[in-house]
PDB file of C-alpha atoms and ligand atoms in Angstrom:
ATOM      1  CA  MET A   1      -0.126   0.052   0.064  1.00 67.00           C
ATOM      2  CA  ARG A   2       1.440   3.204  -1.167  1.00 62.00           C
ATOM      3  CA  LEU A   3       0.451   6.176   1.533  1.00 69.00           C
ATOM      4  CA  GLY A   4       1.510   9.963   0.281  1.00 60.00           C
ATOM      5  CA  ILE A   5       1.347  10.437   4.911  1.00 61.00           C
ATOM      6  CA  PHE A   6       4.338  11.194   6.350  1.00 62.00           C
ATOM      7  CA  ARG A   7       6.396  11.551   3.064  1.00 63.00           C
ATOM      8  CA  GLY A   8      10.060  11.255   4.006  1.00 69.00           C
ATOM      9  CA  LEU A   9       9.465   9.541   7.203  1.00 72.00           C
ATOM     10  CA  LYS A  10      11.061   6.374   6.234  1.00 75.00           C
ATOM     11  CA  ASP A  11      14.182   8.222   4.812  1.00 79.00           C
ATOM     12  CA  ARG A  12      14.173  10.677   7.873  1.00 78.00           C
ATOM     13  CA  LEU A  13      13.904   7.472   9.947  1.00 77.00           C
ATOM     14  CA  ASP A  14      16.814   5.682   8.059  1.00 81.00           C
ATOM     15  CA  ARG A  15      19.021   8.814   8.458  1.00 83.00           C
ATOM     16  CA  MET A  16      18.191   9.248  12.573  1.00 80.00           C
ATOM     17  CA  LEU A  17      18.408   5.679  13.711  1.00 78.00           C
ATOM     18  CA  GLY A  18      21.418   5.158  10.542  1.00 80.00           C
ATOM     19  CA  ARG A  19      23.568   7.023  13.555  1.00 79.00           C
ATOM     20  CA  GLY A  20      23.668   4.762  15.712  1.00 76.00           C
ATOM     21  CA  ILE A  21      23.360   6.105  18.706  1.00 80.00           C
ATOM     22  CA  VAL A  22      19.941   6.163  20.869  1.00 82.00           C
ATOM     23  CA  ASP A  23      20.093   9.467  22.500  1.00 84.00           C
ATOM     24  CA  GLU A  24      17.689  12.549  23.245  1.00 87.00           C
ATOM     25  CA  GLN A  25      18.685  13.798  19.357  1.00 86.00           C
ATOM     26  CA  LEU A  26      16.665  11.344  18.330  1.00 86.00           C
ATOM     27  CA  PHE A  27      13.697  11.568  20.206  1.00 90.00           C
ATOM     28  CA  ASP A  28      13.744  15.265  19.042  1.00 91.00           C
ATOM     29  CA  ASP A  29      14.100  13.853  15.162  1.00 87.00           C
ATOM     30  CA  LEU A  30      11.039  11.741  15.824  1.00 89.00           C
ATOM     31  CA  GLU A  31       8.882  14.380  17.479  1.00 91.00           C
ATOM     32  CA  ASP A  32      10.077  16.628  14.438  1.00 89.00           C
ATOM     33  CA  ALA A  33       9.175  14.849  12.062  1.00 84.00           C
ATOM     34  CA  LEU A  34       5.528  13.714  13.315  1.00 85.00           C
ATOM     35  CA  THR A  35       4.748  17.109  14.176  1.00 86.00           C
ATOM     36  CA  SER A  36       5.212  18.038  10.872  1.00 80.00           C
ATOM     37  CA  ALA A  37       3.387  15.058   9.806  1.00 77.00           C
ATOM     38  CA  ASP A  38       0.157  16.900  11.856  1.00 80.00           C
ATOM     39  CA  VAL A  39       0.603  14.117  14.326  1.00 85.00           C
ATOM     40  CA  PRO A  40      -1.476  15.744  17.451  1.00 87.00           C
ATOM     41  CA  VAL A  41       1.108  16.976  20.126  1.00 90.00           C
ATOM     42  CA  ARG A  42      -0.086  15.173  22.597  1.00 90.00           C
ATOM     43  CA  VAL A  43      -0.290  11.957  20.747  1.00 91.00           C
ATOM     44  CA  VAL A  44       3.494  12.575  19.490  1.00 93.00           C
ATOM     45  CA  ASP A  45       3.845  13.229  23.344  1.00 95.00           C
ATOM     46  CA  SER A  46       2.015  10.167  24.176  1.00 95.00           C
ATOM     47  CA  ILE A  47       3.927   8.099  21.666  1.00 95.00           C
ATOM     48  CA  LEU A  48       7.127   9.215  22.011  1.00 95.00           C
ATOM     49  CA  GLU A  49       6.840   8.872  26.322  1.00 96.00           C
ATOM     50  CA  SER A  50       6.054   5.248  25.710  1.00 97.00           C
ATOM     51  CA  LEU A  51       8.493   4.524  22.931  1.00 96.00           C
ATOM     52  CA  ARG A  52      11.366   6.189  25.459  1.00 95.00           C
ATOM     53  CA  GLU A  53      10.325   3.658  28.103  1.00 96.00           C
ATOM     54  CA  ARG A  54      10.715   0.791  25.774  1.00 95.00           C
ATOM     55  CA  VAL A  55      14.237   1.828  24.636  1.00 92.00           C
ATOM     56  CA  ARG A  56      14.813   2.006  28.480  1.00 93.00           C
ATOM     57  CA  ALA A  57      13.106  -1.140  29.882  1.00 96.00           C
ATOM     58  CA  ASP A  58      13.750  -3.218  26.500  1.00 94.00           C
ATOM     59  CA  ARG A  59      17.928  -1.880  26.279  1.00 92.00           C
ATOM     60  CA  LEU A  60      17.005  -0.939  22.626  1.00 89.00           C
ATOM     61  CA  ARG A  61      19.920   0.201  20.764  1.00 84.00           C
ATOM     62  CA  ASP A  62      19.729  -1.596  17.329  1.00 83.00           C
ATOM     63  CA  ALA A  63      17.633   0.939  14.760  1.00 77.00           C
ATOM     64  CA  GLU A  64      15.681  -2.116  13.655  1.00 83.00           C
ATOM     65  CA  ASP A  65      14.402  -2.396  17.055  1.00 88.00           C
ATOM     66  CA  VAL A  66      13.496   1.136  17.938  1.00 88.00           C
ATOM     67  CA  ARG A  67      11.922   1.544  14.489  1.00 88.00           C
ATOM     68  CA  ARG A  68       9.608  -1.697  15.196  1.00 91.00           C
ATOM     69  CA  ALA A  69       8.731  -0.596  18.196  1.00 94.00           C
ATOM     70  CA  LEU A  70       8.125   3.323  17.112  1.00 93.00           C
ATOM     71  CA  LYS A  71       5.920   1.017  14.603  1.00 93.00           C
ATOM     72  CA  GLU A  72       3.933  -1.123  17.031  1.00 95.00           C
ATOM     73  CA  GLU A  73       3.397   2.106  19.321  1.00 95.00           C
ATOM     74  CA  ILE A  74       1.857   3.854  16.658  1.00 93.00           C
ATOM     75  CA  ALA A  75      -0.573   0.600  15.732  1.00 94.00           C
ATOM     76  CA  GLU A  76      -1.417   0.303  19.160  1.00 94.00           C
ATOM     77  CA  ARG A  77      -3.147   3.814  19.176  1.00 93.00           C
ATOM     78  CA  LEU A  78      -5.347   2.919  16.313  1.00 93.00           C
ATOM     79  CA  ARG A  79      -6.298  -0.770  17.033  1.00 94.00           C
ATOM     80  CA  ASP A  80     -10.088  -0.924  17.838  1.00 94.00           C
ATOM     81  CA  ALA A  81     -12.082  -3.834  17.145  1.00 92.00           C
ATOM     82  CA  ARG A  82     -14.711  -1.766  15.716  1.00 94.00           C
ATOM     83  CA  SER A  83     -13.048  -1.037  12.823  1.00 94.00           C
ATOM     84  CA  GLN A  84     -14.673  -3.165  11.030  1.00 95.00           C
ATOM     85  CA  LEU A  85     -17.891  -2.976   9.132  1.00 97.00           C
ATOM     86  CA  ARG A  86     -21.084  -3.856  10.730  1.00 97.00           C
ATOM     87  CA  ARG A  87     -23.487  -5.868   9.611  1.00 96.00           C
ATOM     88  CA  ALA A  88     -27.365  -5.565  11.147  1.00 97.00           C
ATOM     89  CA  GLU A  89     -29.232  -8.483  12.143  1.00 96.00           C
ATOM     90  CA  THR A  90     -32.058  -7.479  10.122  1.00 96.00           C
ATOM     91  CA  ALA A  91     -30.902  -5.944   6.581  1.00 97.00           C
ATOM     92  CA  PRO A  92     -31.026  -3.616   5.204  1.00 98.00           C
ATOM     93  CA  THR A  93     -27.854  -2.648   6.941  1.00 98.00           C
ATOM     94  CA  VAL A  94     -27.667   1.178   6.811  1.00 98.00           C
ATOM     95  CA  LEU A  95     -24.693   3.208   6.304  1.00 98.00           C
ATOM     96  CA  LEU A  96     -25.214   7.308   6.236  1.00 98.00           C
ATOM     97  CA  PHE A  97     -21.859   9.096   5.265  1.00 98.00           C
ATOM     98  CA  PHE A  98     -21.647  12.605   5.992  1.00 98.00           C
ATOM     99  CA  GLY A  99     -19.186  15.337   6.036  1.00 98.00           C
ATOM    100  CA  VAL A 100     -17.971  18.670   4.849  1.00 97.00           C
ATOM    101  CA  ASN A 101     -17.600  19.829   1.640  1.00 97.00           C
ATOM    102  CA  GLY A 102     -15.554  17.566  -0.615  1.00 97.00           C
ATOM    103  CA  ALA A 103     -14.292  15.209   1.713  1.00 97.00           C
ATOM    104  CA  GLY A 104     -14.809  12.336  -0.296  1.00 97.00           C
ATOM    105  CA  LYS A 105     -18.072  11.231   0.416  1.00 98.00           C
ATOM    106  CA  THR A 106     -19.781  10.216  -3.009  1.00 98.00           C
ATOM    107  CA  THR A 107     -16.319   8.536  -4.076  1.00 98.00           C
ATOM    108  CA  THR A 108     -16.330   6.758  -1.028  1.00 98.00           C
ATOM    109  CA  ILE A 109     -20.075   5.235  -1.502  1.00 98.00           C
ATOM    110  CA  ALA A 110     -19.057   4.267  -4.720  1.00 98.00           C
ATOM    111  CA  LYS A 111     -16.088   2.263  -3.383  1.00 98.00           C
ATOM    112  CA  VAL A 112     -18.150   0.422  -0.588  1.00 98.00           C
ATOM    113  CA  ALA A 113     -20.636  -0.397  -2.854  1.00 98.00           C
ATOM    114  CA  GLN A 114     -18.223  -2.225  -5.450  1.00 98.00           C
ATOM    115  CA  MET A 115     -16.581  -3.669  -1.923  1.00 98.00           C
ATOM    116  CA  LEU A 116     -19.986  -5.196  -1.022  1.00 98.00           C
ATOM    117  CA  MET A 117     -21.085  -6.429  -4.223  1.00 97.00           C
ATOM    118  CA  GLU A 118     -17.892  -7.806  -4.680  1.00 96.00           C
ATOM    119  CA  ARG A 119     -19.232  -9.691  -1.502  1.00 96.00           C
ATOM    120  CA  GLY A 120     -22.408 -10.866  -3.730  1.00 97.00           C
ATOM    121  CA  GLU A 121     -24.292  -8.015  -1.560  1.00 97.00           C
ATOM    122  CA  ARG A 122     -27.189  -6.191  -2.841  1.00 97.00           C
ATOM    123  CA  VAL A 123     -27.101  -2.851  -2.268  1.00 98.00           C
ATOM    124  CA  ILE A 124     -29.443   0.688  -2.673  1.00 98.00           C
ATOM    125  CA  LEU A 125     -28.060   3.599  -2.817  1.00 98.00           C
ATOM    126  CA  ALA A 126     -29.874   6.722  -1.761  1.00 98.00           C
ATOM    127  CA  ALA A 127     -28.809  10.375  -3.355  1.00 98.00           C
ATOM    128  CA  ALA A 128     -29.924  12.747  -0.124  1.00 97.00           C
ATOM    129  CA  ASP A 129     -27.633  14.639  -1.407  1.00 97.00           C
ATOM    130  CA  THR A 130     -30.333  16.411  -2.719  1.00 95.00           C
ATOM    131  CA  PHE A 131     -29.288  20.904  -3.149  1.00 91.00           C
ATOM    132  CA  ARG A 132     -27.231  20.002  -6.355  1.00 91.00           C
ATOM    133  CA  ALA A 133     -28.634  18.476  -9.487  1.00 93.00           C
ATOM    134  CA  ALA A 134     -24.979  17.595 -10.718  1.00 95.00           C
ATOM    135  CA  ALA A 135     -24.491  15.571  -7.137  1.00 96.00           C
ATOM    136  CA  ILE A 136     -27.151  13.439  -8.264  1.00 96.00           C
ATOM    137  CA  ASP A 137     -26.061  12.414 -11.319  1.00 96.00           C
ATOM    138  CA  GLN A 138     -21.993  12.133 -10.131  1.00 97.00           C
ATOM    139  CA  LEU A 139     -23.283   9.044  -7.456  1.00 97.00           C
ATOM    140  CA  GLU A 140     -26.370   8.205 -10.488  1.00 97.00           C
ATOM    141  CA  ILE A 141     -23.173   7.671 -12.869  1.00 97.00           C
ATOM    142  CA  TRP A 142     -21.356   5.398  -9.826  1.00 97.00           C
ATOM    143  CA  ALA A 143     -24.613   3.771  -9.590  1.00 97.00           C
ATOM    144  CA  SER A 144     -24.043   2.217 -12.959  1.00 97.00           C
ATOM    145  CA  ARG A 145     -20.563   2.140 -13.319  1.00 96.00           C
ATOM    146  CA  VAL A 146     -20.574  -0.611 -10.061  1.00 95.00           C
ATOM    147  CA  GLY A 147     -24.302  -2.266 -10.947  1.00 95.00           C
ATOM    148  CA  ALA A 148     -26.089  -0.746  -7.640  1.00 97.00           C
ATOM    149  CA  GLU A 149     -29.372   0.496  -7.409  1.00 97.00           C
ATOM    150  CA  ILE A 150     -30.041   4.130  -6.808  1.00 98.00           C
ATOM    151  CA  VAL A 151     -33.147   5.874  -5.430  1.00 98.00           C
ATOM    152  CA  ARG A 152     -33.053   9.364  -5.801  1.00 96.00           C
ATOM    153  CA  ALA A 153     -35.506  12.429  -5.252  1.00 93.00           C
ATOM    154  CA  GLN A 154     -36.054  15.954  -7.527  1.00 91.00           C
ATOM    155  CA  PRO A 155     -32.984  18.771  -7.077  1.00 93.00           C
ATOM    156  CA  GLY A 156     -34.465  20.388  -3.652  1.00 93.00           C
ATOM    157  CA  GLY A 157     -36.070  17.765  -2.690  1.00 94.00           C
ATOM    158  CA  ASP A 158     -36.160  16.627   0.971  1.00 96.00           C
ATOM    159  CA  PRO A 159     -33.042  14.850   1.189  1.00 97.00           C
ATOM    160  CA  ALA A 160     -34.426  12.492   5.453  1.00 98.00           C
ATOM    161  CA  ALA A 161     -37.601  11.612   2.768  1.00 98.00           C
ATOM    162  CA  VAL A 162     -35.163  10.315   0.199  1.00 98.00           C
ATOM    163  CA  VAL A 163     -33.105   8.116   3.086  1.00 98.00           C
ATOM    164  CA  PHE A 164     -36.660   6.606   3.613  1.00 98.00           C
ATOM    165  CA  ASP A 165     -37.514   5.275   0.481  1.00 98.00           C
ATOM    166  CA  ALA A 166     -34.893   4.105   0.037  1.00 98.00           C
ATOM    167  CA  ILE A 167     -34.793   1.963   3.112  1.00 98.00           C
ATOM    168  CA  THR A 168     -38.409   1.528   2.842  1.00 98.00           C
ATOM    169  CA  ALA A 169     -37.447  -0.234  -1.041  1.00 98.00           C
ATOM    170  CA  ALA A 170     -34.824  -2.514   0.857  1.00 98.00           C
ATOM    171  CA  LYS A 171     -37.008  -3.978   3.070  1.00 98.00           C
ATOM    172  CA  ALA A 172     -39.550  -4.902   0.438  1.00 97.00           C
ATOM    173  CA  ARG A 173     -36.976  -6.001  -1.984  1.00 96.00           C
ATOM    174  CA  GLY A 174     -34.794  -7.515   0.289  1.00 96.00           C
ATOM    175  CA  ILE A 175     -31.822  -5.751  -0.384  1.00 98.00           C
ATOM    176  CA  GLY A 176     -29.079  -6.165   2.175  1.00 98.00           C
ATOM    177  CA  TYR A 177     -27.284  -2.460   2.482  1.00 98.00           C
ATOM    178  CA  VAL A 178     -28.534   0.868   1.804  1.00 98.00           C
ATOM    179  CA  LEU A 179     -25.552   3.067   1.753  1.00 98.00           C
ATOM    180  CA  ALA A 180     -26.930   7.347   1.863  1.00 98.00           C
ATOM    181  CA  ASP A 181     -24.836   9.913   0.223  1.00 98.00           C
ATOM    182  CA  THR A 182     -25.568  13.533   2.074  1.00 98.00           C
ATOM    183  CA  ALA A 183     -24.566  16.610   1.077  1.00 97.00           C
ATOM    184  CA  GLY A 184     -21.498  18.147   1.986  1.00 97.00           C
ATOM    185  CA  ARG A 185     -21.824  20.785   5.044  1.00 97.00           C
ATOM    186  CA  GLN A 186     -19.495  23.068   7.190  1.00 96.00           C
ATOM    187  CA  HIS A 187     -20.082  21.607  10.817  1.00 94.00           C
ATOM    188  CA  THR A 188     -20.385  25.029  11.940  1.00 95.00           C
ATOM    189  CA  LYS A 189     -23.324  25.464  10.329  1.00 96.00           C
ATOM    190  CA  THR A 190     -26.091  25.224  12.964  1.00 95.00           C
ATOM    191  CA  SER A 191     -29.095  24.504  10.030  1.00 94.00           C
ATOM    192  CA  LEU A 192     -26.844  21.982   7.997  1.00 95.00           C
ATOM    193  CA  MET A 193     -26.280  20.113  11.046  1.00 97.00           C
ATOM    194  CA  SER A 194     -30.119  20.276  12.213  1.00 96.00           C
ATOM    195  CA  GLU A 195     -30.463  18.357   8.601  1.00 96.00           C
ATOM    196  CA  LEU A 196     -28.416  16.059   9.550  1.00 97.00           C
ATOM    197  CA  GLU A 197     -30.117  15.614  12.550  1.00 97.00           C
ATOM    198  CA  LYS A 198     -33.148  15.350  10.661  1.00 97.00           C
ATOM    199  CA  ILE A 199     -32.263  12.381   8.178  1.00 98.00           C
ATOM    200  CA  GLY A 200     -30.687  10.372  11.656  1.00 98.00           C
ATOM    201  CA  ARG A 201     -34.113  10.670  13.223  1.00 98.00           C
ATOM    202  CA  VAL A 202     -36.065   9.669  10.000  1.00 98.00           C
ATOM    203  CA  THR A 203     -33.567   6.993   9.211  1.00 98.00           C
ATOM    204  CA  GLU A 204     -34.312   5.289  12.982  1.00 98.00           C
ATOM    205  CA  LYS A 205     -38.304   5.726  11.891  1.00 98.00           C
ATOM    206  CA  ALA A 206     -38.108   3.924   8.952  1.00 98.00           C
ATOM    207  CA  LEU A 207     -35.763   1.015  10.095  1.00 98.00           C
ATOM    208  CA  GLY A 208     -37.251   0.792  13.836  1.00 97.00           C
ATOM    209  CA  ARG A 209     -33.204   1.933  14.937  1.00 98.00           C
ATOM    210  CA  LYS A 210     -31.002   4.276  14.330  1.00 97.00           C
ATOM    211  CA  ALA A 211     -28.154   3.666  11.518  1.00 98.00           C
ATOM    212  CA  ASP A 212     -25.813   0.705  11.751  1.00 98.00           C
ATOM    213  CA  GLU A 213     -22.885   3.013  11.217  1.00 98.00           C
ATOM    214  CA  LEU A 214     -22.936   6.744  11.136  1.00 98.00           C
ATOM    215  CA  LEU A 215     -19.400   7.352   8.876  1.00 98.00           C
ATOM    216  CA  LEU A 216     -18.317  10.860   8.935  1.00 97.00           C
ATOM    217  CA  VAL A 217     -15.923  10.858   5.734  1.00 97.00           C
ATOM    218  CA  LEU A 218     -13.161  13.452   6.620  1.00 95.00           C
ATOM    219  CA  ASP A 219      -9.974  14.225   3.735  1.00 93.00           C
ATOM    220  CA  GLY A 220      -6.614  13.096   5.009  1.00 88.00           C
ATOM    221  CA  ASN A 221      -5.715  16.806   3.747  1.00 86.00           C
ATOM    222  CA  THR A 222      -7.543  18.870   6.811  1.00 86.00           C
ATOM    223  CA  GLY A 223      -5.123  18.246   9.716  1.00 79.00           C
ATOM    224  CA  GLN A 224      -5.679  19.248  12.703  1.00 81.00           C
ATOM    225  CA  ASN A 225      -9.294  20.430  12.148  1.00 88.00           C
ATOM    226  CA  ALA A 226     -10.256  16.780  11.996  1.00 90.00           C
ATOM    227  CA  ILE A 227     -10.582  16.760  14.835  1.00 90.00           C
ATOM    228  CA  ARG A 228     -13.031  19.484  15.091  1.00 92.00           C
ATOM    229  CA  GLN A 229     -14.930  18.283  12.601  1.00 94.00           C
ATOM    230  CA  ALA A 230     -15.327  14.947  13.957  1.00 95.00           C
ATOM    231  CA  GLU A 231     -16.101  16.614  17.866  1.00 95.00           C
ATOM    232  CA  GLU A 232     -18.759  18.104  16.461  1.00 96.00           C
ATOM    233  CA  PHE A 233     -20.566  15.671  14.265  1.00 97.00           C
ATOM    234  CA  ALA A 234     -19.654  13.515  17.119  1.00 97.00           C
ATOM    235  CA  ARG A 235     -21.637  15.958  19.212  1.00 96.00           C
ATOM    236  CA  VAL A 236     -24.625  16.455  16.583  1.00 95.00           C
ATOM    237  CA  MET A 237     -25.170  12.839  15.098  1.00 95.00           C
ATOM    238  CA  GLY A 238     -22.966  10.806  17.066  1.00 96.00           C
ATOM    239  CA  VAL A 239     -20.214   8.852  14.892  1.00 97.00           C
ATOM    240  CA  THR A 240     -19.388   5.368  14.589  1.00 97.00           C
ATOM    241  CA  GLY A 241     -16.349   5.326  12.360  1.00 97.00           C
ATOM    242  CA  VAL A 242     -14.708   7.503  10.280  1.00 96.00           C
ATOM    243  CA  VAL A 243     -13.000   7.270   7.439  1.00 96.00           C
ATOM    244  CA  VAL A 244     -10.540   8.661   6.056  1.00 94.00           C
ATOM    245  CA  THR A 245      -9.803   9.631   2.135  1.00 94.00           C
ATOM    246  CA  LYS A 246      -7.270  10.935  -0.184  1.00 92.00           C
ATOM    247  CA  LEU A 247      -4.022   9.496   2.021  1.00 89.00           C
ATOM    248  CA  ASP A 248      -2.274   8.825  -1.470  1.00 86.00           C
ATOM    249  CA  GLY A 249      -1.809  12.768  -1.596  1.00 78.00           C
ATOM    250  CA  THR A 250      -1.543  13.975   1.336  1.00 68.00           C
ATOM    251  CA  PRO A 251       1.806  14.272   3.635  1.00 65.00           C
ATOM    252  CA  ARG A 252      -0.097  15.977   6.401  1.00 71.00           C
ATOM    253  CA  GLY A 253      -2.291  13.040   7.403  1.00 71.00           C
ATOM    254  CA  GLY A 254      -0.814  12.335  10.716  1.00 78.00           C
ATOM    255  CA  ALA A 255      -3.892  14.179  12.153  1.00 80.00           C
ATOM    256  CA  VAL A 256      -5.734  11.084  11.911  1.00 79.00           C
ATOM    257  CA  LEU A 257      -3.932   9.233  14.749  1.00 81.00           C
ATOM    258  CA  GLY A 258      -5.381  12.183  17.069  1.00 85.00           C
ATOM    259  CA  ILE A 259      -9.357  10.980  16.200  1.00 87.00           C
ATOM    260  CA  LYS A 260      -8.986   7.323  17.472  1.00 88.00           C
ATOM    261  CA  GLN A 261      -6.936   8.430  20.946  1.00 85.00           C
ATOM    262  CA  SER A 262      -8.619  12.020  21.571  1.00 84.00           C
ATOM    263  CA  LEU A 263     -11.743  10.726  20.469  1.00 89.00           C
ATOM    264  CA  GLY A 264     -12.438   6.987  20.565  1.00 92.00           C
ATOM    265  CA  ILE A 265     -13.901   6.900  17.201  1.00 95.00           C
ATOM    266  CA  PRO A 266     -12.142   3.401  15.286  1.00 96.00           C
ATOM    267  CA  ILE A 267     -11.291   4.249  11.569  1.00 95.00           C
ATOM    268  CA  LYS A 268     -13.505   1.909   9.464  1.00 97.00           C
ATOM    269  CA  PHE A 269     -11.702   2.902   5.883  1.00 96.00           C
ATOM    270  CA  ILE A 270      -9.459   4.675   4.051  1.00 94.00           C
ATOM    271  CA  GLY A 271      -8.935   5.827   0.773  1.00 94.00           C
ATOM    272  CA  ILE A 272      -6.434   5.651  -1.475  1.00 92.00           C
ATOM    273  CA  GLY A 273      -7.230   6.988  -4.872  1.00 94.00           C
ATOM    274  CA  GLU A 274     -10.230   8.134  -6.852  1.00 95.00           C
ATOM    275  CA  LYS A 275     -11.207   4.823  -8.264  1.00 96.00           C
ATOM    276  CA  PRO A 276     -13.801   2.520  -6.954  1.00 95.00           C
ATOM    277  CA  SER A 277     -11.055  -0.403  -5.501  1.00 95.00           C
ATOM    278  CA  ASP A 278      -8.882   2.975  -4.052  1.00 96.00           C
ATOM    279  CA  LEU A 279     -10.334   1.677  -0.964  1.00 97.00           C
ATOM    280  CA  LYS A 280      -9.033  -0.761   2.321  1.00 95.00           C
ATOM    281  CA  PRO A 281     -10.366  -1.808   5.165  1.00 96.00           C
ATOM    282  CA  PHE A 282      -8.746  -0.238   7.991  1.00 95.00           C
ATOM    283  CA  ASP A 283      -5.975  -2.360   9.447  1.00 94.00           C
ATOM    284  CA  ALA A 284      -4.280  -0.551  12.414  1.00 93.00           C
ATOM    285  CA  ASP A 285      -0.527  -2.350  11.939  1.00 93.00           C
ATOM    286  CA  GLU A 286      -1.092  -2.206   7.748  1.00 91.00           C
ATOM    287  CA  PHE A 287      -1.302   1.402   8.025  1.00 88.00           C
ATOM    288  CA  ALA A 288       1.472   1.607  10.618  1.00 88.00           C
ATOM    289  CA  GLU A 289       3.638  -0.394   8.819  1.00 87.00           C
ATOM    290  CA  ALA A 290       2.924   1.857   5.847  1.00 83.00           C
ATOM    291  CA  LEU A 291       3.511   4.826   7.280  1.00 80.00           C
ATOM    292  CA  MET A 292       7.124   3.577   8.534  1.00 80.00           C
ATOM    293  CA  GLU A 293       7.770   3.325   4.422  1.00 78.00           C
ATOM    294  CA  SER A 294       6.123   6.491   3.172  1.00 72.00           C
TER     295      SER A 294
HETATM  296  N1  LIG B 301      -6.793  10.857  -4.589  1.00 61.77           N
HETATM  297  C1  LIG B 301      -8.106  10.732  -4.075  1.00 61.77           C
HETATM  298  N2  LIG B 301      -8.866  11.561  -4.338  1.00 61.77           N
HETATM  299  C2  LIG B 301      -9.972  11.144  -4.018  1.00 61.77           C
HETATM  300  C3  LIG B 301     -10.376  10.128  -3.115  1.00 61.77           C
HETATM  301  N3  LIG B 301     -11.647  10.536  -2.118  1.00 61.77           N
HETATM  302  C4  LIG B 301     -12.118  11.082  -3.312  1.00 61.77           C
HETATM  303  N4  LIG B 301     -11.486  11.477  -4.028  1.00 61.77           N
HETATM  304  C5  LIG B 301     -11.695  13.119  -4.813  1.00 61.77           C
HETATM  305  O1  LIG B 301     -11.942  14.112  -4.097  1.00 61.77           O
HETATM  306  C6  LIG B 301     -12.838  15.048  -4.828  1.00 61.77           C
HETATM  307  C7  LIG B 301     -14.020  15.234  -4.077  1.00 61.77           C
HETATM  308  O2  LIG B 301     -15.101  13.846  -3.751  1.00 61.77           O
HETATM  309  P1  LIG B 301     -16.772  13.768  -3.536  1.00 61.77           P
HETATM  310  O3  LIG B 301     -16.688  12.647  -3.567  1.00 61.77           O
HETATM  311  O4  LIG B 301     -17.172  14.000  -4.773  1.00 61.77           O
HETATM  312  O5  LIG B 301     -16.430  14.362  -2.479  1.00 61.77           O
HETATM  313  P2  LIG B 301     -17.818  14.971  -1.677  1.00 61.77           P
HETATM  314  O6  LIG B 301     -17.603  14.956   0.241  1.00 61.77           O
HETATM  315  O7  LIG B 301     -18.953  13.978  -1.715  1.00 61.77           O
HETATM  316  O8  LIG B 301     -17.758  16.128  -2.109  1.00 61.77           O
HETATM  317  P3  LIG B 301     -19.588  17.156  -2.143  1.00 61.77           P
HETATM  318  O9  LIG B 301     -20.745  15.745  -2.108  1.00 61.77           O
HETATM  319  O10 LIG B 301     -19.880  18.176  -3.060  1.00 61.77           O
HETATM  320  O11 LIG B 301     -19.317  17.509  -0.299  1.00 61.77           O
HETATM  321  C8  LIG B 301     -13.147  14.161  -6.356  1.00 61.77           C
HETATM  322  O12 LIG B 301     -12.677  14.675  -6.908  1.00 61.77           O
HETATM  323  C9  LIG B 301     -12.426  12.950  -5.666  1.00 61.77           C
HETATM  324  O13 LIG B 301     -12.205  11.846  -6.518  1.00 61.77           O
HETATM  325  C10 LIG B 301      -8.837   9.526  -2.295  1.00 61.77           C
HETATM  326  O14 LIG B 301      -8.505   8.506  -1.661  1.00 61.77           O
HETATM  327  N5  LIG B 301      -7.849   9.805  -2.583  1.00 61.77           N
HETATM  328 MG1  LIG B 302     -20.797  14.121  -2.710  1.00 61.77          MG
END
């Protein structure tokens, strides 16, 4: 897996560790490398504190051992049993996607739809971004490309009603998954946040329970603001997991390390390109490994 995050981290680590001396200078350099990738200061401190402890306790002297310990510290902070996508006992499983403008919601839905369909599932997409006609068309194009069905309304229609209709259709026809696309919204815009809350309420009415996954889509380029966004969406909607997109291109993706540690929200998927196949179910060890190699 190629990630853009921590671009150059591998070279920096090689240089740092190549000196063959595990000293304060090394920890300063590591701090600098992690901070410049936008890993929140609190997370950097906690990683380095544990790493120091390990170096001391296990008497690590070898560059390779320090590298492995660092990787383990990062992976430990990201591991979460809830990273796996939930599947409802009573169909349909409803996944609601939301986030700020341009985060990658619609593309992620196409990717998740394709992944589910490859597993033999049937999928309905709900085009609940009714603000722009182009948004509905974009989802329609993805639906036909990946072979999913779609429920749509007229532009300007009620987004909650679209989700309601999609759930009703899925129930009637025994379709396993409903993936709902919503309009991009800034987490600071109260009216748009209450619209999202309404979509959540209507989902609950149609389904008889809350949406099975409330997925916040975050652009990996967002840096520290990702945590602010996550806090606000979690407050208004509840968030069961995040999808971090565009990790193929960003040197600032370290902020994602803060979301799990600060808010306890697991990462479910990462996006590593624009194609439907460019999605990975999140695996903490694989991710940490890829970071170290980037
Ligand atoms: N490189 C890269 N580009 C991505 C990824 N995910 C999405 N994009 C691109 O990001 C842009 C925005 O993606 P959309 O899926 O339209 O984002 P959105 O959140 O639905 O946007 P709005 O509906 O306008 O709020 C598009 O050009 C996508 O191709 C990714 O993982 N990697
Ligand atoms: Mg969209």
